[in-house]
mmCIF file of C-alpha atoms in Angstrom:
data_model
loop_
_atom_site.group_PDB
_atom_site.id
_atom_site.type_symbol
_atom_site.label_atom_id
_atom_site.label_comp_id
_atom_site.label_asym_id
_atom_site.label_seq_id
_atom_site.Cartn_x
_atom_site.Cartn_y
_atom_site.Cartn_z
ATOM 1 C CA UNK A 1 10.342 7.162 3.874
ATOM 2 C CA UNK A 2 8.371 4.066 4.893
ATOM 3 C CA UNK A 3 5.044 3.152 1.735
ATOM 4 C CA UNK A 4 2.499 4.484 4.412
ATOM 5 C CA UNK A 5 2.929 5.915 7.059
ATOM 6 C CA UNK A 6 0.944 7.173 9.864
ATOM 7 C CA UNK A 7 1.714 8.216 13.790
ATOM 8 C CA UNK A 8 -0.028 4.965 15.778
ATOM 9 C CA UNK A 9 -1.231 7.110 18.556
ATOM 10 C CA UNK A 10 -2.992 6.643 20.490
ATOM 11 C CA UNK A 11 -4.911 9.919 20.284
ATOM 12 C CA UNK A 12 -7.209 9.916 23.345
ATOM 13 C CA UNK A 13 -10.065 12.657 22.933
ATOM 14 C CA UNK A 14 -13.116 13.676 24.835
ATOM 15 C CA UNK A 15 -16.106 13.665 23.859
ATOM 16 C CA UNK A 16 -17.069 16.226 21.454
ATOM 17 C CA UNK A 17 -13.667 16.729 20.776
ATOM 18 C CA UNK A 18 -11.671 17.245 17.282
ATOM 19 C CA UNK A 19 -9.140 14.943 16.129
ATOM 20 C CA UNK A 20 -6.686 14.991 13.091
ATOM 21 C CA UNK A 21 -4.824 12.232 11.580
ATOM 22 C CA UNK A 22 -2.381 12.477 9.143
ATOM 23 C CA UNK A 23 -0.646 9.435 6.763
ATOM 24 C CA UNK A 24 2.315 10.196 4.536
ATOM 25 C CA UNK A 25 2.892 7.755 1.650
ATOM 26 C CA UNK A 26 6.405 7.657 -0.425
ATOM 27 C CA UNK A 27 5.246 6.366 -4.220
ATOM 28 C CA UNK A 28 4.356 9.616 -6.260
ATOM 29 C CA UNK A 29 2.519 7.527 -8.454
ATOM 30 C CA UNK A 30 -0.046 6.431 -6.208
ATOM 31 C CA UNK A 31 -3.614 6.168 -7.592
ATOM 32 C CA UNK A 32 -6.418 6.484 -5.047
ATOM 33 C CA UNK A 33 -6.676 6.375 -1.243
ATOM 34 C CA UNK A 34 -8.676 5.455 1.712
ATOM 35 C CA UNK A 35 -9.901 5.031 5.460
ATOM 36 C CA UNK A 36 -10.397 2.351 6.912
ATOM 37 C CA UNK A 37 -11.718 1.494 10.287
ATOM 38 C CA UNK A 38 -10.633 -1.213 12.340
ATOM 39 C CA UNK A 39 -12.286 -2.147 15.617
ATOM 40 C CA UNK A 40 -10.271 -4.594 18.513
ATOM 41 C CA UNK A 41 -9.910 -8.123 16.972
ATOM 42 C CA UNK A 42 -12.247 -7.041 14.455
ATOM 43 C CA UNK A 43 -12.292 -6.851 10.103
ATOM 44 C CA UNK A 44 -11.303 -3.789 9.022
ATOM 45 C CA UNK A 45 -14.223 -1.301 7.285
ATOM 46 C CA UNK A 46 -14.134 0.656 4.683
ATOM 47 C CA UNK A 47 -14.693 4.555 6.165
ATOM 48 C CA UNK A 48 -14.590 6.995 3.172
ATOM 49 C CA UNK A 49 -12.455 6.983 -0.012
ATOM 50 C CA UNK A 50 -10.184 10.063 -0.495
ATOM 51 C CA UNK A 51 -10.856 12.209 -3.431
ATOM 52 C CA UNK A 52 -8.176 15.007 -4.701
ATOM 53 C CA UNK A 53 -10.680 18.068 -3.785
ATOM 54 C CA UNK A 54 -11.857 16.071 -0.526
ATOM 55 C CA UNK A 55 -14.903 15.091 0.897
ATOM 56 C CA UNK A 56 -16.990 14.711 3.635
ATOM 57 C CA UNK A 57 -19.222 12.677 5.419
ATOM 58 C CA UNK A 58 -21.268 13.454 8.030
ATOM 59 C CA UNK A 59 -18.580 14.035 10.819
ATOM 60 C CA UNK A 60 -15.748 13.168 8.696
ATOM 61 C CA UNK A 61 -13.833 14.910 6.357
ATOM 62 C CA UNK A 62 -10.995 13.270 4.646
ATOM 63 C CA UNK A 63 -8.345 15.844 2.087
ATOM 64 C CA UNK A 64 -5.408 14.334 -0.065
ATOM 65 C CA UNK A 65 -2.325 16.555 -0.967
ATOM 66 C CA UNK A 66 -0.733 14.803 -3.769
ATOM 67 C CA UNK A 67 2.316 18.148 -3.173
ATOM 68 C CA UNK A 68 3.410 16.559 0.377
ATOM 69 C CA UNK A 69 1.993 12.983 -0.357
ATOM 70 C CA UNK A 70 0.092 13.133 2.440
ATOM 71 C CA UNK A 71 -4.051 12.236 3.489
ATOM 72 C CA UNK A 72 -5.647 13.183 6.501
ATOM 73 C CA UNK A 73 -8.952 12.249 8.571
ATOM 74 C CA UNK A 74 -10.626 14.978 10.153
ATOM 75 C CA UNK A 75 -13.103 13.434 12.610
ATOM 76 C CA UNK A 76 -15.713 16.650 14.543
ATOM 77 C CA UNK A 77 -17.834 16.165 17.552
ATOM 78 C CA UNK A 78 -16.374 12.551 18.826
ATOM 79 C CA UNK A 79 -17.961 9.990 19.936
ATOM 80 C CA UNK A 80 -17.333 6.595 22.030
ATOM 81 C CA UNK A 81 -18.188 4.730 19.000
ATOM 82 C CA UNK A 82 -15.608 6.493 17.312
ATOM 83 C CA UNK A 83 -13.193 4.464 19.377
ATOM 84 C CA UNK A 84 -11.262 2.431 16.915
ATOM 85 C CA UNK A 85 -7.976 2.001 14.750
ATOM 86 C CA UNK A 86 -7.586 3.947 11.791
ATOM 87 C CA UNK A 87 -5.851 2.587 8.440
ATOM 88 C CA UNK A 88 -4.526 4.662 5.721
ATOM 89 C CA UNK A 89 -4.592 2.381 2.875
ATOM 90 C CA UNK A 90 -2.881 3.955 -0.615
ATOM 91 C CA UNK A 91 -3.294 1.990 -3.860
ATOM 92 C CA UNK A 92 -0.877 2.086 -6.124
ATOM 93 C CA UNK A 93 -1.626 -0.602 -8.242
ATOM 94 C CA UNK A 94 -1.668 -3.238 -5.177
ATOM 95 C CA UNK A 95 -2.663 -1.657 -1.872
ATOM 96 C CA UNK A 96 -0.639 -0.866 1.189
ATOM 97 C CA UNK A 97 -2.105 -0.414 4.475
ATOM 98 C CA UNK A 98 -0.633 2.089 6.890
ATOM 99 C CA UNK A 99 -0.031 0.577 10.555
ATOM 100 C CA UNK A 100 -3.257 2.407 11.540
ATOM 101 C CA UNK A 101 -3.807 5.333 14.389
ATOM 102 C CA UNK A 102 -5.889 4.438 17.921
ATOM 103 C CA UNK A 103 -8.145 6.814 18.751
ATOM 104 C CA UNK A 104 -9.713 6.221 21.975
ATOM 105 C CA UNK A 105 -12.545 8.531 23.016
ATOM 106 C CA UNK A 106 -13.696 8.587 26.742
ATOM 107 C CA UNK A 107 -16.942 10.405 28.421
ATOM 108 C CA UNK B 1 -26.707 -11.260 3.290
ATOM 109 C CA UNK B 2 -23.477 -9.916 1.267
ATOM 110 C CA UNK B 3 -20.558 -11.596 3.082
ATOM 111 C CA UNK B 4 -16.903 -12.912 3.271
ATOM 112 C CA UNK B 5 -16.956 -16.095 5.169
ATOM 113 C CA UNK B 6 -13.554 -17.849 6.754
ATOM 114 C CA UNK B 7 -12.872 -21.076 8.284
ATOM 115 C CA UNK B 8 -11.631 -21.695 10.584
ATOM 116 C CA UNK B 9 -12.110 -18.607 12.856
ATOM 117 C CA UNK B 10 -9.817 -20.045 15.429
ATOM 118 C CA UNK B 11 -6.795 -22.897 14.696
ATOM 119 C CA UNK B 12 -4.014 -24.336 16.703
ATOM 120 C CA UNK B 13 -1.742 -26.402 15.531
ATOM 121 C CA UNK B 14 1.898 -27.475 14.684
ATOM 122 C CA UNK B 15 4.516 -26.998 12.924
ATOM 123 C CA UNK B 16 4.752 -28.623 9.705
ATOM 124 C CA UNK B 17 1.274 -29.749 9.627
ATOM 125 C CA UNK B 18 -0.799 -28.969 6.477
ATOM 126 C CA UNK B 19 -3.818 -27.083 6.661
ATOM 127 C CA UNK B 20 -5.769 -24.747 4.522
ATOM 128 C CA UNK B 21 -7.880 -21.837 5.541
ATOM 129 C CA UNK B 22 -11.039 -21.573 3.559
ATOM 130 C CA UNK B 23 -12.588 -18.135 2.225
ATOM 131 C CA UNK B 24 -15.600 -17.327 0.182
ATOM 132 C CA UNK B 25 -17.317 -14.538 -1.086
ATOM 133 C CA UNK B 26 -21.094 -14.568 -2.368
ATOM 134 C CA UNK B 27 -20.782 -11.283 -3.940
ATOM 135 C CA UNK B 28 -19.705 -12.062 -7.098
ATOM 136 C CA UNK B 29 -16.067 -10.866 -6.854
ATOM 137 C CA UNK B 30 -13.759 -10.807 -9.707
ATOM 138 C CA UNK B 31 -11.018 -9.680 -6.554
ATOM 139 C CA UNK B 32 -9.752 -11.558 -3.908
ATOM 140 C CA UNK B 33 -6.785 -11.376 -1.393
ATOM 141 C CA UNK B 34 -5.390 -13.139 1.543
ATOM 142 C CA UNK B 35 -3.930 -10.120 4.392
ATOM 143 C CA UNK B 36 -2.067 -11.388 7.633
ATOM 144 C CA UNK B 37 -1.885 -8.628 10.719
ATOM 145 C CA UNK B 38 0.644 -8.992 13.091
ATOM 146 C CA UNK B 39 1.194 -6.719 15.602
ATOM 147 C CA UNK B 40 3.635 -3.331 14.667
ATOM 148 C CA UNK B 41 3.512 -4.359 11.565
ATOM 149 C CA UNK B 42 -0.044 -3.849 10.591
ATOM 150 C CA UNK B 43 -1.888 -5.554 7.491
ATOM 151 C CA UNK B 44 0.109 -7.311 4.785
ATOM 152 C CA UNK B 45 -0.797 -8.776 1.701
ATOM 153 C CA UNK B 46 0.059 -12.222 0.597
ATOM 154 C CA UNK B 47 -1.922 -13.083 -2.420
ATOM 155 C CA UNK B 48 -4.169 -11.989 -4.291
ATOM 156 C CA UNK B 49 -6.017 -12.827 -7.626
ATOM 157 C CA UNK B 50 -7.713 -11.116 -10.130
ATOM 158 C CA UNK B 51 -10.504 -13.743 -11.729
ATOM 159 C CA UNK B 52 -10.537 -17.345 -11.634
ATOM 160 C CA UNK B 53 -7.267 -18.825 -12.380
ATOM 161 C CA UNK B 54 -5.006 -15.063 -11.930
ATOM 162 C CA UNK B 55 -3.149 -15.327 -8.521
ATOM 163 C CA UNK B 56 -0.250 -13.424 -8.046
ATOM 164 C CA UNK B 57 2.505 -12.695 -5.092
ATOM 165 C CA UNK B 58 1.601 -10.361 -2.915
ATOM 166 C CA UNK B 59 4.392 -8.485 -0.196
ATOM 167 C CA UNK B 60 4.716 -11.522 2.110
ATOM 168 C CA UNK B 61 3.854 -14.601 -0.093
ATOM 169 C CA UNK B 62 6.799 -17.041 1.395
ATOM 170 C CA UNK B 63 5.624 -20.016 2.970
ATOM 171 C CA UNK B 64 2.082 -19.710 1.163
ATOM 172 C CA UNK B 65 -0.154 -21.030 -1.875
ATOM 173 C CA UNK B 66 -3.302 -19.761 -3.004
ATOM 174 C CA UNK B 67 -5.905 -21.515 -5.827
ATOM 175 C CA UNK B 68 -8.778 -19.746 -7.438
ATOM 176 C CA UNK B 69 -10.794 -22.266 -9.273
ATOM 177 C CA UNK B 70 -13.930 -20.568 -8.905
ATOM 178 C CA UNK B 71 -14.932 -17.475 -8.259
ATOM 179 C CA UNK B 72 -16.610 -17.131 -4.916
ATOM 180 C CA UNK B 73 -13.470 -19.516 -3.131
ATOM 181 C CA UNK B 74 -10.398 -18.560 -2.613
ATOM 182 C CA UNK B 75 -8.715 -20.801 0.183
ATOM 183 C CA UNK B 76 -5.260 -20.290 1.684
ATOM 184 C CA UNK B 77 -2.672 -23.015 1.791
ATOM 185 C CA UNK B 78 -0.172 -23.323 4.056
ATOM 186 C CA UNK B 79 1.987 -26.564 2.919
ATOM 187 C CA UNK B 80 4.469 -26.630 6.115
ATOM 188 C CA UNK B 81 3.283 -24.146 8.600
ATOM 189 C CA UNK B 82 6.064 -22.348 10.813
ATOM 190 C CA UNK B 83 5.790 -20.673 13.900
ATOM 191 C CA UNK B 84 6.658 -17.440 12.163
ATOM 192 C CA UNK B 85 3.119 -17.876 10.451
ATOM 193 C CA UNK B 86 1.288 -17.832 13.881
ATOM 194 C CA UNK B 87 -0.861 -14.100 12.961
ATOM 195 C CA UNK B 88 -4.214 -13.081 12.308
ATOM 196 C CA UNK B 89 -5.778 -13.856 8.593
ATOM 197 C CA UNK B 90 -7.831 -11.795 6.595
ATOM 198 C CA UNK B 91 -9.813 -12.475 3.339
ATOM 199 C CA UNK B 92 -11.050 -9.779 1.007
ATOM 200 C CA UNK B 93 -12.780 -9.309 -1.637
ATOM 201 C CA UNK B 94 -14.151 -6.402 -3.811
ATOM 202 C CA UNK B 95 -15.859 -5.725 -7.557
ATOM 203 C CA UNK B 96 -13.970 -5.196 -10.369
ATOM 204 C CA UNK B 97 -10.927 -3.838 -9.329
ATOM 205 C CA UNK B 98 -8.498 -3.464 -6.017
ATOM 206 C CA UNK B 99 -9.562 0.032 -5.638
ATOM 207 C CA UNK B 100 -12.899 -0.853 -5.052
ATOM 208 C CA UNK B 101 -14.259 -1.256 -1.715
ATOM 209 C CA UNK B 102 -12.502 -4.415 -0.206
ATOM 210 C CA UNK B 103 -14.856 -6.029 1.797
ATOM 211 C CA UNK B 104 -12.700 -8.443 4.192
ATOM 212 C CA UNK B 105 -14.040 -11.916 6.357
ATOM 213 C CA UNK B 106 -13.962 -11.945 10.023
ATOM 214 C CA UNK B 107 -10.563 -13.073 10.329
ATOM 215 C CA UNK B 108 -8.640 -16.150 10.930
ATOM 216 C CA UNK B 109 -6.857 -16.492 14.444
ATOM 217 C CA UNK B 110 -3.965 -19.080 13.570
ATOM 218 C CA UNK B 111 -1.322 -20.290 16.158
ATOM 219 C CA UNK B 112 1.663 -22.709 15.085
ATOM 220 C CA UNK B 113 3.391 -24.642 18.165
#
């Protein structure tokens, strides 16, 4: 199993819609986790930290299973702006970024 | 304004030809890293460095040095640049630890004929 790992999409959604991403990661021993968003050509952001009993903001929710080694991005009620790459990033005592998901959402 | 700041934004050049690839941080940082982003293979570390004068290898640190001799600069050197080092540069910095919030510059666009 590749460090991080995530499907790169792209996941194109309507508006409104609900869209799921998923990112595997191999080391057991990882410490903490993360979204990141990355827009075309652009820095990468930080979107939400992933805690073990999950959290939410706003329209995201992210949940970690540290069973399956896996995080996932729950994104409700889409929006253009929501058009961006996605990065898993895992730390596990230097940090790994995951290839990152496209989401593209269009009217 | 809290910032990472990189220059140049946009470099051509050739191969063989020093050049370094400034970065600083006003925040206060004890953190700092150097990513490069090529395409299908996403963001990779190179360097990275605790405080001032603690740099260590990142995953792809070939072909690079780093210096920290204070803490808000961090600059990138590449001694003999290759074409396989034409990608896109990030800097990043964040508080006390890597886990915190990495806060990254705007990029560096580098080509090497």
């Amino acid at each position: 199993r590749k460090e991080v790992e995530q499907d790169p999409g792209p996941f194109n959604v309507p508006e409104g819609a609900t869209v799921a991403f998923n990112c595997t990661y191999s080391n057991s021993a990882s410490q903490s986790f993360f979204w990141y968003r990355q827009d075309c050509r652009k820095e990468p952001k930080l979107l939400m930290s992933v805690y073990s009993s999950g959290n939410e903001d706003g329209r995201f929710t992210a949940q970690l299973n540290r069973a399956s080694q896996y995080i996932s991005l729950l994104i409700r009620d889409s929006k253009l702006s929501d058009s961006a790459t996605y990065l898993c990033v895992v730390n596990k005592g230097t940090l790994t970024f995951g290839k990152g998901t496209m989401l593209l959402v269009s009217p | 304004e809290a910032q990472v700041t990189q220059n140049p934004r946009y470099l051509i050049t050739v191969t063989g030809k020093k050049l370094t690839v400034t970065c600083s941080q006003n925040m206060n940082h004890e953190y700092m890293s150097w990513y490069r982003q090529d395409p299908g293979l996403g963001l990779r570390q190179i360097y990275y460095s605790m405080n001032v004068e603690v740099t260590d290898k990142g995953d792809v640190p070939e072909g690079y040095k780093v210096s920290r001799k204070e803490k808000r600069n961090f600059p990138l050197i590449l001694e003999s640049p290759s074409p396989n080092q034409t990608s896109l540069y990030f800097c990043a910095s964040s508080g006390l630890a890597m886990a915190d919030t990495q806060y990254f510059g705007p990029g560096t666009r580098l080509t090497v004929l």
